[in-house]
Amino acid sequence: MELYNGPLDTKEIFGRWLDEQAESNYGAYIPFVGTIRAEDGIEALSFDIYEPVLQKWFDAWQEKAAALGAVVKMAHSIGDVPVHTSSYISAVFSPKRRVALELIDEFVEDFKANAPIWKYDVKNGERIYAADRSTPMYGAGLLG
Amino acid sequence: MVKVEFLGPIGKAPMEMEASTLADVSAQLKEDTSLIQWLDKCAVALNDTMVNDLETVLKDGDRISILPPVCGG
């Protein structure tokens, strides 16, 4: 898991991941890129991350992938990420394509639902919490 | 004493309190009107592990994190 301040250098990261696994005998490598779209007048999105819980979430996914003979990767931005640049990338390596295709779907969807990351729209230099696009995490409401 | 920290957009300074279970923490947080809009939607971590039981027993020095709704990516 890799965290960066500002937008991701997607080509460098994907290229490096590919190089790292060049001799691993994986038959499939499926990357996912999340790019900030220009909509609703935003200049950028901005992110807060709680790394200790994110690391545990990611470690659990690595174990799940390893049980299938696969590897999951991810990188995410902290702070402001301008429109038309990338804040999140992930990838799965697996011996054959079917496992990777299914894992990237589950991994990205669970990421959206349970990774401890908070998103803000940036408009006129102001950070506005994206409350209407955010999802309560598993177990939410315990103290309410 | 346990420490309660509020993550992301909640924007509230950490609190310290006496509590023997998460139910005690809940009761004290409910007295804070600035948290009314958050508690129903927030998940909870104890020393960075997600928890889901109000009867979870706390010990001195425990750290409780309040995690509001998320949206990564």
Short mmCIF file of C-alpha atoms in Angstrom, two decimals:
data_model
loop_
_atom_site.label_atom_id
_atom_site.label_comp_id
_atom_site.label_asym_id
_atom_site.label_seq_id
_atom_site.Cartn_x
_atom_site.Cartn_y
_atom_site.Cartn_z
CA MET A 1 0.00 0.00 0.00
CA GLU A 2 1.38 3.37 -1.01
CA LEU A 3 0.16 6.81 0.09
CA TYR A 4 1.24 10.06 -1.57
CA ASN A 5 0.64 13.73 -0.99
CA GLY A 6 -1.21 15.07 -4.05
CA PRO A 7 -1.97 13.33 -7.38
CA LEU A 8 -0.56 9.92 -8.23
CA ASP A 9 2.11 9.32 -10.85
CA THR A 10 0.06 6.46 -12.28
CA LYS A 11 2.48 5.44 -15.04
CA GLU A 12 5.43 5.22 -12.66
CA ILE A 13 3.48 3.19 -10.10
CA PHE A 14 1.86 0.78 -12.56
CA GLY A 15 5.17 0.35 -14.38
CA ARG A 16 7.02 -0.36 -11.16
CA TRP A 17 4.39 -2.89 -10.00
CA LEU A 18 4.66 -4.62 -13.38
CA ASP A 19 8.46 -4.71 -13.15
CA GLU A 20 8.33 -6.07 -9.57
CA GLN A 21 6.19 -9.02 -10.68
CA ALA A 22 7.90 -9.58 -14.05
CA GLU A 23 9.35 -12.93 -12.98
CA SER A 24 6.45 -14.04 -10.72
CA ASN A 25 4.70 -16.08 -13.41
CA TYR A 26 1.35 -14.31 -13.07
CA GLY A 27 -0.74 -14.64 -16.22
CA ALA A 28 -3.02 -11.67 -15.49
CA TYR A 29 -2.42 -8.08 -14.34
CA ILE A 30 -5.55 -5.93 -14.04
CA PRO A 31 -5.08 -2.26 -13.13
CA PHE A 32 -7.82 0.15 -12.03
CA VAL A 33 -7.42 3.93 -12.24
CA GLY A 34 -9.69 6.42 -10.50
CA THR A 35 -9.54 9.85 -12.15
CA ILE A 36 -11.05 13.06 -10.75
CA ARG A 37 -13.84 14.22 -13.07
CA ALA A 38 -14.66 17.89 -13.62
CA GLU A 39 -18.22 18.21 -12.32
CA ASP A 40 -20.26 20.54 -10.10
CA GLY A 41 -17.68 23.28 -10.46
CA ILE A 42 -15.00 21.55 -8.39
CA GLU A 43 -11.32 22.43 -8.75
CA ALA A 44 -10.09 19.33 -7.01
CA LEU A 45 -11.02 16.63 -4.55
CA SER A 46 -9.22 16.42 -1.23
CA PHE A 47 -8.69 13.40 1.04
CA ASP A 48 -8.05 12.60 4.69
CA ILE A 49 -6.85 9.07 5.50
CA TYR A 50 -6.64 7.18 8.79
CA GLU A 51 -3.64 5.05 7.96
CA PRO A 52 -3.59 2.53 10.88
CA VAL A 53 -7.08 1.20 10.08
CA LEU A 54 -6.51 1.45 6.32
CA GLN A 55 -3.36 -0.68 6.68
CA LYS A 56 -5.28 -3.36 8.58
CA TRP A 57 -8.05 -3.34 5.97
CA PHE A 58 -5.46 -3.72 3.22
CA ASP A 59 -3.55 -6.45 5.08
CA ALA A 60 -6.79 -8.48 5.32
CA TRP A 61 -7.24 -8.12 1.56
CA GLN A 62 -3.68 -9.23 0.91
CA GLU A 63 -4.37 -12.39 2.93
CA LYS A 64 -7.61 -13.00 1.04
CA ALA A 65 -5.80 -12.56 -2.31
CA ALA A 66 -2.89 -14.77 -1.23
CA ALA A 67 -5.32 -17.59 -0.47
CA LEU A 68 -6.31 -17.42 -4.16
CA GLY A 69 -2.70 -17.26 -5.34
CA ALA A 70 -3.12 -13.56 -6.17
CA VAL A 71 -1.62 -10.21 -5.13
CA VAL A 72 -3.51 -6.93 -4.59
CA LYS A 73 -1.88 -3.51 -4.82
CA MET A 74 -3.13 -0.01 -4.14
CA ALA A 75 -1.99 3.59 -3.99
CA HIS A 76 -4.00 6.59 -2.78
CA SER A 77 -3.57 10.34 -2.46
CA ILE A 78 -3.68 12.48 0.67
CA GLY A 79 -4.68 16.15 0.38
CA ASP A 80 -5.73 17.95 -2.78
CA VAL A 81 -5.94 16.19 -6.17
CA PRO A 82 -6.87 18.42 -9.15
CA VAL A 83 -9.47 17.41 -11.73
CA HIS A 84 -8.21 15.15 -14.53
CA THR A 85 -5.53 13.63 -12.31
CA SER A 86 -5.69 10.41 -10.31
CA SER A 87 -6.24 9.88 -6.58
CA TYR A 88 -6.62 6.10 -6.43
CA ILE A 89 -5.15 3.20 -8.32
CA SER A 90 -5.22 -0.48 -7.57
CA ALA A 91 -4.30 -3.71 -9.33
CA VAL A 92 -4.52 -7.44 -9.02
CA PHE A 93 -2.02 -10.01 -10.23
CA SER A 94 -3.13 -13.62 -10.49
CA PRO A 95 -2.07 -16.80 -12.25
CA LYS A 96 -5.17 -16.73 -14.50
CA ARG A 97 -7.52 -13.92 -15.53
CA ARG A 98 -10.77 -15.04 -13.86
CA VAL A 99 -9.48 -14.65 -10.30
CA ALA A 100 -8.05 -11.21 -11.08
CA LEU A 101 -11.23 -9.99 -12.79
CA GLU A 102 -13.39 -11.03 -9.85
CA LEU A 103 -10.97 -9.78 -7.19
CA ILE A 104 -10.55 -6.31 -8.69
CA ASP A 105 -14.34 -5.91 -8.64
CA GLU A 106 -14.69 -7.01 -4.99
CA PHE A 107 -11.58 -5.15 -3.89
CA VAL A 108 -12.57 -1.79 -5.41
CA GLU A 109 -16.17 -2.04 -4.14
CA ASP A 110 -15.08 -2.93 -0.60
CA PHE A 111 -12.53 -0.13 -0.78
CA LYS A 112 -15.33 2.36 -1.52
CA ALA A 113 -17.42 1.04 1.38
CA ASN A 114 -14.88 0.39 4.13
CA ALA A 115 -11.52 2.08 3.57
CA PRO A 116 -11.17 4.88 6.17
CA ILE A 117 -10.79 7.74 3.70
CA TRP A 118 -12.79 10.99 3.73
CA LYS A 119 -13.45 12.97 0.57
CA TYR A 120 -13.97 16.71 0.22
CA ASP A 121 -14.92 18.81 -2.81
CA VAL A 122 -12.63 21.79 -3.30
CA LYS A 123 -14.51 24.86 -4.54
CA ASN A 124 -13.06 28.37 -4.46
CA GLY A 125 -10.27 26.99 -2.31
CA GLU A 126 -12.70 25.70 0.34
CA ARG A 127 -12.91 22.03 1.42
CA ILE A 128 -16.50 20.73 1.63
CA TYR A 129 -17.10 17.21 3.02
CA ALA A 130 -18.76 15.00 0.38
CA ALA A 131 -21.42 13.84 2.84
CA ASP A 132 -24.00 12.79 0.23
CA ARG A 133 -21.50 10.48 -1.55
CA SER A 134 -20.11 8.93 1.62
CA THR A 135 -21.06 5.54 3.05
CA PRO A 136 -21.24 4.55 6.73
CA MET A 137 -18.60 1.88 7.44
CA TYR A 138 -19.45 -1.64 8.59
CA GLY A 139 -20.79 -1.46 12.15
CA ALA A 140 -21.72 2.22 11.95
CA GLY A 141 -24.17 3.57 14.53
CA LEU A 142 -22.77 1.56 17.45
CA LEU A 143 -22.57 4.59 19.73
CA GLY A 144 -25.71 6.32 18.44
CA MET B 1 -9.08 7.20 31.44
CA VAL B 2 -9.67 6.46 27.77
CA LYS B 3 -9.10 8.81 24.86
CA VAL B 4 -11.73 9.39 22.17
CA GLU B 5 -10.59 10.85 18.85
CA PHE B 6 -12.82 12.12 16.06
CA LEU B 7 -11.60 11.46 12.52
CA GLY B 8 -12.04 13.16 9.15
CA PRO B 9 -14.75 15.80 8.80
CA ILE B 10 -16.04 15.69 12.40
CA GLY B 11 -13.42 18.31 13.23
CA LYS B 12 -13.56 17.96 17.01
CA ALA B 13 -10.65 17.89 19.46
CA PRO B 14 -9.96 14.56 21.23
CA MET B 15 -11.72 13.93 24.57
CA GLU B 16 -10.56 12.01 27.64
CA MET B 17 -13.09 10.26 29.88
CA GLU B 18 -13.62 7.57 32.48
CA ALA B 19 -15.32 4.56 30.86
CA SER B 20 -15.34 0.82 31.51
CA THR B 21 -17.22 -0.20 28.34
CA LEU B 22 -18.10 1.34 24.98
CA ALA B 23 -21.63 1.79 26.32
CA ASP B 24 -20.20 4.24 28.87
CA VAL B 25 -18.47 6.12 26.03
CA SER B 26 -21.72 6.22 24.07
CA ALA B 27 -23.63 7.67 27.03
CA GLN B 28 -21.07 10.45 27.50
CA LEU B 29 -20.82 11.30 23.80
CA LYS B 30 -24.60 11.54 23.53
CA GLU B 31 -24.47 14.44 25.99
CA ASP B 32 -22.44 16.47 23.48
CA THR B 33 -24.86 18.25 21.15
CA SER B 34 -22.16 18.80 18.52
CA LEU B 35 -22.05 15.02 17.99
CA ILE B 36 -25.78 14.38 17.54
CA GLN B 37 -25.56 14.48 13.75
CA TRP B 38 -22.61 12.05 13.70
CA LEU B 39 -23.07 9.18 16.17
CA ASP B 40 -25.75 7.29 14.21
CA LYS B 41 -23.50 7.21 11.14
CA CYS B 42 -20.09 6.56 12.66
CA ALA B 43 -18.15 3.33 13.03
CA VAL B 44 -15.78 2.72 15.94
CA ALA B 45 -12.22 1.44 16.28
CA LEU B 46 -10.56 0.45 19.56
CA ASN B 47 -6.77 0.83 19.43
CA ASP B 48 -7.06 0.79 15.60
CA THR B 49 -9.16 -2.40 15.39
CA MET B 50 -12.79 -2.04 14.27
CA VAL B 51 -15.28 -3.04 16.98
CA ASN B 52 -18.99 -3.79 16.89
CA ASP B 53 -20.08 -4.54 20.48
CA LEU B 54 -21.18 -1.94 23.03
CA GLU B 55 -20.17 -4.27 25.87
CA THR B 56 -16.54 -4.22 24.76
CA VAL B 57 -14.51 -3.78 27.96
CA LEU B 58 -12.09 -0.85 28.08
CA LYS B 59 -8.88 -0.44 30.04
CA ASP B 60 -6.88 2.57 31.11
CA GLY B 61 -5.09 4.18 28.16
CA ASP B 62 -7.35 2.72 25.45
CA ARG B 63 -7.81 4.84 22.35
CA ILE B 64 -11.23 4.96 20.67
CA SER B 65 -11.57 6.34 17.14
CA ILE B 66 -14.86 7.61 15.74
CA LEU B 67 -14.98 7.07 11.95
CA PRO B 68 -17.62 9.00 9.96
CA PRO B 69 -18.97 7.84 6.55
CA VAL B 70 -16.22 7.22 4.02
CA CYS B 71 -15.65 7.81 0.33
CA GLY B 72 -12.24 6.86 -0.96
CA GLY B 73 -11.09 6.90 -4.55
#
